[in-house]
mmCIF file of C-alpha atoms in Angstrom:
data_model
loop_
_atom_site.group_PDB
_atom_site.id
_atom_site.type_symbol
_atom_site.label_atom_id
_atom_site.label_comp_id
_atom_site.label_asym_id
_atom_site.label_seq_id
_atom_site.Cartn_x
_atom_site.Cartn_y
_atom_site.Cartn_z
ATOM 1 C CA GLU A 1 -42.915 -7.006 -30.151
ATOM 2 C CA ALA A 2 -42.213 -4.479 -27.400
ATOM 3 C CA PRO A 3 -38.759 -4.910 -25.772
ATOM 4 C CA ALA A 4 -37.762 -5.198 -22.154
ATOM 5 C CA ALA A 5 -36.435 -2.162 -20.389
ATOM 6 C CA LEU A 6 -33.057 -1.399 -21.094
ATOM 7 C CA VAL A 7 -31.276 -0.836 -17.795
ATOM 8 C CA PHE A 8 -27.796 2.044 -18.502
ATOM 9 C CA ALA A 9 -26.153 3.240 -15.846
ATOM 10 C CA PRO A 10 -22.874 4.942 -16.872
ATOM 11 C CA ALA A 11 -20.269 5.584 -14.235
ATOM 12 C CA SER A 12 -20.588 9.520 -12.922
ATOM 13 C CA PRO A 13 -18.965 11.704 -12.199
ATOM 14 C CA GLN A 14 -16.490 11.183 -15.022
ATOM 15 C CA ALA A 15 -13.179 13.320 -14.999
ATOM 16 C CA GLU A 16 -12.039 15.362 -18.362
ATOM 17 C CA GLN A 17 -9.951 13.595 -20.571
ATOM 18 C CA THR A 18 -10.751 10.296 -19.322
ATOM 19 C CA THR A 19 -12.287 7.422 -20.959
ATOM 20 C CA ASN A 20 -15.220 5.181 -19.240
ATOM 21 C CA ALA A 21 -16.175 1.384 -20.958
ATOM 22 C CA LEU A 22 -20.070 1.845 -21.501
ATOM 23 C CA SER A 23 -22.544 -1.230 -21.271
ATOM 24 C CA VAL A 24 -26.273 -2.129 -20.954
ATOM 25 C CA SER A 25 -28.172 -4.975 -19.022
ATOM 26 C CA GLY A 26 -31.925 -5.950 -19.440
ATOM 27 C CA GLY A 27 -33.402 -5.572 -23.007
ATOM 28 C CA SER A 28 -34.765 -8.221 -25.358
ATOM 29 C CA GLY A 29 -33.517 -10.241 -28.585
ATOM 30 C CA THR A 30 -30.454 -9.969 -30.107
ATOM 31 C CA GLY A 31 -29.917 -6.455 -31.626
ATOM 32 C CA ALA A 32 -26.262 -4.775 -31.481
ATOM 33 C CA VAL A 33 -26.072 -2.265 -29.004
ATOM 34 C CA SER A 34 -24.854 1.156 -29.971
ATOM 35 C CA PHE A 35 -24.103 4.568 -27.918
ATOM 36 C CA ALA A 36 -24.481 8.468 -28.970
ATOM 37 C CA VAL A 37 -23.583 11.425 -27.094
ATOM 38 C CA THR A 38 -26.545 13.582 -27.643
ATOM 39 C CA ASP A 39 -25.691 16.706 -25.637
ATOM 40 C CA GLY A 40 -22.901 17.938 -23.154
ATOM 41 C CA PRO A 41 -18.901 17.842 -23.314
ATOM 42 C CA GLY A 42 -18.473 14.125 -24.274
ATOM 43 C CA LEU A 43 -17.941 11.884 -27.340
ATOM 44 C CA ILE A 44 -18.034 7.909 -28.222
ATOM 45 C CA ALA A 45 -14.722 6.656 -28.698
ATOM 46 C CA GLY A 46 -14.319 2.915 -30.372
ATOM 47 C CA GLY A 47 -18.069 2.529 -30.199
ATOM 48 C CA THR A 48 -18.678 1.519 -26.484
ATOM 49 C CA ASN A 49 -16.583 4.423 -24.704
ATOM 50 C CA LEU A 50 -17.465 7.572 -23.401
ATOM 51 C CA VAL A 51 -14.805 10.428 -23.201
ATOM 52 C CA ALA A 52 -15.512 13.313 -21.221
ATOM 53 C CA THR A 53 -13.920 16.416 -23.451
ATOM 54 C CA ALA A 54 -14.106 19.038 -20.592
ATOM 55 C CA GLY A 55 -14.173 19.370 -17.007
ATOM 56 C CA THR A 56 -17.749 20.850 -16.275
ATOM 57 C CA GLY A 57 -21.240 20.202 -17.874
ATOM 58 C CA THR A 58 -23.548 17.331 -18.228
ATOM 59 C CA ILE A 59 -23.188 14.819 -20.657
ATOM 60 C CA THR A 60 -26.617 13.009 -22.347
ATOM 61 C CA VAL A 61 -25.773 9.263 -23.514
ATOM 62 C CA VAL A 62 -28.176 7.466 -25.366
ATOM 63 C CA ALA A 63 -27.986 3.605 -25.443
ATOM 64 C CA THR A 64 -29.783 1.971 -28.221
ATOM 65 C CA LYS A 65 -30.571 -1.767 -28.918
ATOM 66 C CA ALA A 66 -31.309 -2.255 -32.474
ATOM 67 C CA GLN A 67 -34.337 -4.223 -33.749
ATOM 68 C CA ASP A 68 -34.048 -7.610 -34.669
ATOM 69 C CA GLY A 69 -36.609 -10.478 -36.236
ATOM 70 C CA ARG A 70 -38.803 -10.234 -33.148
ATOM 71 C CA TYR A 71 -38.537 -7.399 -30.758
ATOM 72 C CA PHE A 72 -38.672 -3.665 -31.530
ATOM 73 C CA ALA A 73 -35.424 -1.302 -31.169
ATOM 74 C CA GLY A 74 -35.335 -0.303 -27.413
ATOM 75 C CA SER A 75 -33.420 2.777 -25.799
ATOM 76 C CA ALA A 76 -32.312 4.395 -22.457
ATOM 77 C CA THR A 77 -31.137 7.671 -22.040
ATOM 78 C CA ALA A 78 -28.425 8.854 -19.049
ATOM 79 C CA THR A 79 -26.473 11.672 -18.052
ATOM 80 C CA VAL A 80 -23.183 11.851 -16.788
ATOM 81 C CA THR A 81 -21.244 14.802 -14.735
ATOM 82 C CA ALA A 82 -18.248 16.007 -16.204
ATOM 83 C CA ALA A 83 -15.408 16.913 -13.572
ATOM 84 C CA THR A 84 -12.118 18.276 -13.468
ATOM 85 C CA ALA A 85 -9.365 15.684 -13.280
ATOM 86 C CA ALA A 86 -7.471 16.035 -9.937
ATOM 87 C CA TYR A 87 -3.898 14.372 -9.560
ATOM 88 C CA VAL A 88 -3.560 12.096 -6.168
ATOM 89 C CA TYR A 89 -0.378 11.352 -4.981
ATOM 90 C CA LEU A 90 0.279 8.631 -2.271
ATOM 91 C CA LEU A 91 2.645 9.164 0.533
ATOM 92 C CA ASP A 92 3.941 7.105 3.813
ATOM 93 C CA LEU A 93 3.019 3.524 2.085
ATOM 94 C CA ARG A 94 6.015 2.378 4.229
ATOM 95 C CA ARG A 95 5.417 1.921 7.995
ATOM 96 C CA ILE A 96 7.191 0.321 10.816
ATOM 97 C CA HIS A 97 4.594 -1.516 13.562
ATOM 98 C CA ASP A 98 4.166 -0.041 16.730
ATOM 99 C CA GLY A 99 0.911 -1.537 17.902
ATOM 100 C CA THR A 100 -0.691 1.514 16.640
ATOM 101 C CA ALA A 101 -2.899 2.276 13.196
ATOM 102 C CA GLN A 102 -0.816 3.079 10.227
ATOM 103 C CA ALA A 103 -2.248 5.506 7.884
ATOM 104 C CA ALA A 104 -0.907 6.538 4.800
ATOM 105 C CA SER A 105 -1.203 10.330 3.473
ATOM 106 C CA ALA A 106 -1.707 11.832 0.286
ATOM 107 C CA THR A 107 -1.240 15.105 -1.556
ATOM 108 C CA THR A 108 -3.196 16.237 -4.592
ATOM 109 C CA MET A 109 -2.779 18.595 -7.855
ATOM 110 C CA PRO A 110 -4.431 20.992 -7.565
ATOM 111 C CA ALA A 111 -3.484 21.248 -3.895
ATOM 112 C CA GLY A 112 -5.213 21.274 -0.863
ATOM 113 C CA LEU A 113 -8.209 18.526 -2.072
ATOM 114 C CA THR A 114 -9.900 16.182 0.427
ATOM 115 C CA VAL A 115 -8.590 12.755 -0.426
ATOM 116 C CA GLU A 116 -10.760 9.627 1.184
ATOM 117 C CA ILE A 117 -8.152 6.715 1.744
ATOM 118 C CA THR A 118 -9.308 3.200 2.059
ATOM 119 C CA TYR A 119 -7.368 0.149 3.047
ATOM 120 C CA ASP A 120 -8.214 -3.112 1.678
ATOM 121 C CA GLY A 121 -11.629 -1.338 1.260
ATOM 122 C CA SER A 122 -12.164 0.023 4.594
ATOM 123 C CA ALA A 123 -11.766 3.430 6.189
ATOM 124 C CA ALA A 124 -9.667 2.397 9.142
ATOM 125 C CA ALA A 125 -5.808 2.489 9.077
ATOM 126 C CA PRO A 126 -4.490 -1.008 9.856
ATOM 127 C CA SER A 127 -2.324 -1.632 12.402
ATOM 128 C CA GLU A 128 -0.821 -4.990 11.649
ATOM 129 C CA VAL A 129 2.101 -6.244 10.154
ATOM 130 C CA GLY A 130 1.129 -6.882 6.367
ATOM 131 C CA ASP A 131 0.377 -5.531 2.979
ATOM 132 C CA TYR A 132 -2.871 -3.651 2.201
ATOM 133 C CA ALA A 133 -4.179 -2.007 -0.990
ATOM 134 C CA VAL A 134 -4.731 1.498 -0.662
ATOM 135 C CA VAL A 135 -7.015 3.575 -2.871
ATOM 136 C CA GLY A 136 -6.981 7.439 -2.369
ATOM 137 C CA THR A 137 -10.032 9.193 -4.244
ATOM 138 C CA VAL A 138 -11.102 12.943 -4.414
ATOM 139 C CA ASP A 139 -14.452 13.233 -5.528
ATOM 140 C CA ASP A 140 -16.029 16.619 -4.365
ATOM 141 C CA GLY A 141 -18.699 17.379 -6.822
ATOM 142 C CA THR A 142 -16.255 19.713 -9.174
ATOM 143 C CA TYR A 143 -13.057 17.296 -9.149
ATOM 144 C CA LEU A 144 -12.402 13.708 -9.429
ATOM 145 C CA GLY A 145 -9.359 11.688 -9.401
ATOM 146 C CA SER A 146 -7.852 8.596 -7.495
ATOM 147 C CA ALA A 147 -4.689 6.843 -6.940
ATOM 148 C CA SER A 148 -3.758 2.907 -5.528
ATOM 149 C CA GLY A 149 -0.905 1.892 -3.996
ATOM 150 C CA THR A 150 0.287 -0.905 -1.298
ATOM 151 C CA LEU A 151 0.406 0.297 2.381
ATOM 152 C CA ARG A 152 3.244 -2.134 3.689
ATOM 153 C CA ILE A 153 3.540 -2.080 7.391
ATOM 154 C CA LEU A 154 6.901 -4.169 8.630
ATOM 155 C CA ALA A 155 7.979 -5.897 11.404
ATOM 156 C CA PRO A 156 10.575 -3.852 14.082
ATOM 157 C CA TRP A 157 13.424 -5.732 15.468
ATOM 158 C CA ASN A 158 11.933 -6.580 18.330
ATOM 159 C CA TYR A 159 8.561 -7.561 16.856
ATOM 160 C CA HIS A 160 6.389 -9.595 19.290
ATOM 161 C CA HIS A 161 8.827 -9.378 22.284
ATOM 162 C CA VAL A 162 7.906 -10.382 25.871
ATOM 163 C CA ASP A 163 8.329 -7.893 28.593
ATOM 164 C CA PHE A 164 9.650 -10.352 31.838
ATOM 165 C CA GLY A 165 9.440 -7.099 34.364
ATOM 166 C CA ASP A 166 12.218 -5.598 36.184
ATOM 167 C CA GLY A 167 13.219 -4.117 33.171
ATOM 168 C CA TRP A 168 14.192 -7.342 31.309
ATOM 169 C CA CYS A 169 12.634 -8.047 27.646
ATOM 170 C CA TRP A 170 12.974 -11.281 25.546
ATOM 171 C CA VAL A 171 12.576 -11.528 21.759
ATOM 172 C CA GLY A 172 12.866 -15.063 20.226
ATOM 173 C CA TRP A 173 15.734 -14.173 17.974
ATOM 174 C CA LEU A 174 18.048 -12.265 20.006
ATOM 175 C CA GLY A 175 17.230 -13.486 23.392
ATOM 176 C CA PHE A 176 17.009 -11.389 26.715
ATOM 177 C CA TYR A 177 17.949 -7.755 26.915
ATOM 178 C CA ALA A 178 17.116 -4.715 28.631
ATOM 179 C CA PRO A 179 16.328 -1.296 27.294
ATOM 180 C CA MET A 180 18.698 1.265 28.344
ATOM 181 C CA GLY A 181 17.045 4.603 26.398
ATOM 182 C CA ASP A 182 18.224 6.230 23.372
ATOM 183 C CA GLY A 183 18.192 3.352 21.136
ATOM 184 C CA TRP A 184 20.699 1.495 23.459
ATOM 185 C CA ILE A 185 19.950 -2.203 25.004
ATOM 186 C CA TRP A 186 21.888 -4.379 27.519
ATOM 187 C CA HIS A 187 22.313 -7.676 26.019
ATOM 188 C CA GLU A 188 22.339 -10.785 28.409
ATOM 189 C CA LYS A 189 25.077 -12.202 26.460
ATOM 190 C CA HIS A 190 26.793 -9.378 24.580
ATOM 191 C CA GLY A 191 26.322 -6.436 26.796
ATOM 192 C CA PHE A 192 25.772 -3.074 25.228
ATOM 193 C CA PHE A 193 24.003 -2.762 21.803
ATOM 194 C CA TYR A 194 22.940 0.692 20.084
ATOM 195 C CA ILE A 195 19.793 -0.207 17.895
ATOM 196 C CA PRO A 196 18.912 2.906 15.468
ATOM 197 C CA ALA A 197 15.334 3.636 14.925
ATOM 198 C CA GLU A 198 13.547 1.716 12.121
ATOM 199 C CA GLN A 199 15.314 -1.491 12.362
ATOM 200 C CA LEU A 200 13.472 -4.541 10.845
ATOM 201 C CA LEU A 201 12.710 -8.119 12.100
ATOM 202 C CA GLU A 202 14.740 -9.766 9.389
ATOM 203 C CA ASP A 203 17.181 -6.506 8.552
ATOM 204 C CA ALA A 204 18.706 -4.984 11.808
ATOM 205 C CA TRP A 205 22.184 -3.027 11.933
ATOM 206 C CA LEU A 206 23.555 -3.220 15.470
ATOM 207 C CA TYR A 207 26.336 -1.498 16.992
ATOM 208 C CA ALA A 208 28.880 -2.777 19.604
ATOM 209 C CA VAL A 209 31.756 -0.470 20.823
ATOM 210 C CA ASP A 210 34.161 -3.399 20.545
ATOM 211 C CA MET A 211 32.830 -4.661 17.503
ATOM 212 C CA ASP A 212 31.609 -1.916 15.245
ATOM 213 C CA TRP A 213 28.535 -2.077 13.007
ATOM 214 C CA LEU A 214 26.859 -5.377 13.047
ATOM 215 C CA TRP A 215 24.112 -6.561 10.074
ATOM 216 C CA THR A 216 21.768 -9.524 11.451
ATOM 217 C CA GLY A 217 18.270 -10.315 12.148
ATOM 218 C CA GLU A 218 15.670 -13.198 12.573
ATOM 219 C CA GLY A 219 16.725 -15.754 10.284
ATOM 220 C CA THR A 220 20.437 -14.713 10.180
ATOM 221 C CA TYR A 221 21.519 -14.687 13.861
ATOM 222 C CA PRO A 222 23.827 -16.285 15.391
ATOM 223 C CA TYR A 223 25.542 -14.982 11.967
ATOM 224 C CA LEU A 224 26.331 -11.497 11.852
ATOM 225 C CA PHE A 225 27.968 -9.001 9.224
ATOM 226 C CA ARG A 226 30.631 -6.954 10.353
ATOM 227 C CA ARG A 227 31.041 -3.592 8.354
ATOM 228 C CA GLY A 228 34.416 -2.685 9.393
ATOM 229 C CA ASP A 229 36.268 -5.619 7.748
ATOM 230 C CA ALA A 230 33.496 -6.805 5.786
ATOM 231 C CA SER A 231 33.390 -10.130 7.792
ATOM 232 C CA TRP A 232 31.218 -12.591 8.386
ATOM 233 C CA LEU A 233 31.039 -13.936 11.683
ATOM 234 C CA TRP A 234 29.195 -16.670 13.854
ATOM 235 C CA TYR A 235 28.598 -16.498 17.493
ATOM 236 C CA SER A 236 29.198 -19.637 19.223
ATOM 237 C CA GLY A 237 26.817 -18.602 22.320
ATOM 238 C CA ASP A 238 29.664 -18.647 24.660
ATOM 239 C CA VAL A 239 30.832 -16.313 27.527
ATOM 240 C CA ASN A 240 33.430 -14.961 29.142
ATOM 241 C CA PRO A 241 34.734 -14.540 26.400
ATOM 242 C CA ARG A 242 32.554 -14.703 23.551
ATOM 243 C CA THR A 243 33.757 -16.617 21.012
ATOM 244 C CA PHE A 244 33.364 -15.825 17.222
ATOM 245 C CA TYR A 245 34.064 -17.866 13.984
ATOM 246 C CA ASN A 246 35.312 -15.290 11.752
ATOM 247 C CA PHE A 247 34.953 -17.080 7.948
ATOM 248 C CA THR A 248 37.019 -14.256 6.347
ATOM 249 C CA GLU A 249 40.117 -14.963 8.508
ATOM 250 C CA GLU A 250 38.935 -18.788 8.589
ATOM 251 C CA ASP A 251 39.934 -18.709 12.740
ATOM 252 C CA TRP A 252 38.214 -17.889 16.207
ATOM 253 C CA GLU A 253 37.991 -14.417 17.671
ATOM 254 C CA GLU A 254 37.049 -13.872 21.568
ATOM 255 C CA ARG A 255 35.621 -10.782 22.822
ATOM 256 C CA PRO A 256 35.056 -10.134 26.826
#
């Protein structure tokens, strides 16, 4: 009895020295399926895998479903274009949220190839805080290659701050502050802080003239780590003077 048509559509193009698994659908009966390269720069490995052995040319592959007790053998032929392997390297995968689209970049070997980059399957670069699956692909008819990675958009120290006007802003974990430019802010209780670029919501270094460098962040403040004497401090919230408990000295200290 004549079998139903065998459907055979291997991935194409295929880069040189890469291996693609072969499979079929359709057909009839229980006969075993075999694959054979009949022309071009390819070979079958492990019975079901196509290896491209060169970077140019067309590989002709035949899939055959063997005869069984009811159905005659059936076959289908497909072609695979061999491509030169390209190597893709993803860059700029750590970004800090600023409300704009945060795109990854890529370089290639050979240099200068066009890389199509997707983020969770979309060509649009994301702007919100989070992790995104990134795939960079070269497929220009001559070269073929891809790389994958994770784009991480991190929350800055003042993420979701509120602008109250008249120069004042508020962020939940730190309170009210006024941006002064060049990284400096005036804090409602602490006075001047210098906050370098790229400080994060949960990982922020602040510089105070009277206290040296302090590490803190959302989930940590009002605890602060002072770099100069490697002391952990707890800020009481008081002003005039500000009072801090020094866990290293096991005593209180005061600041104007």
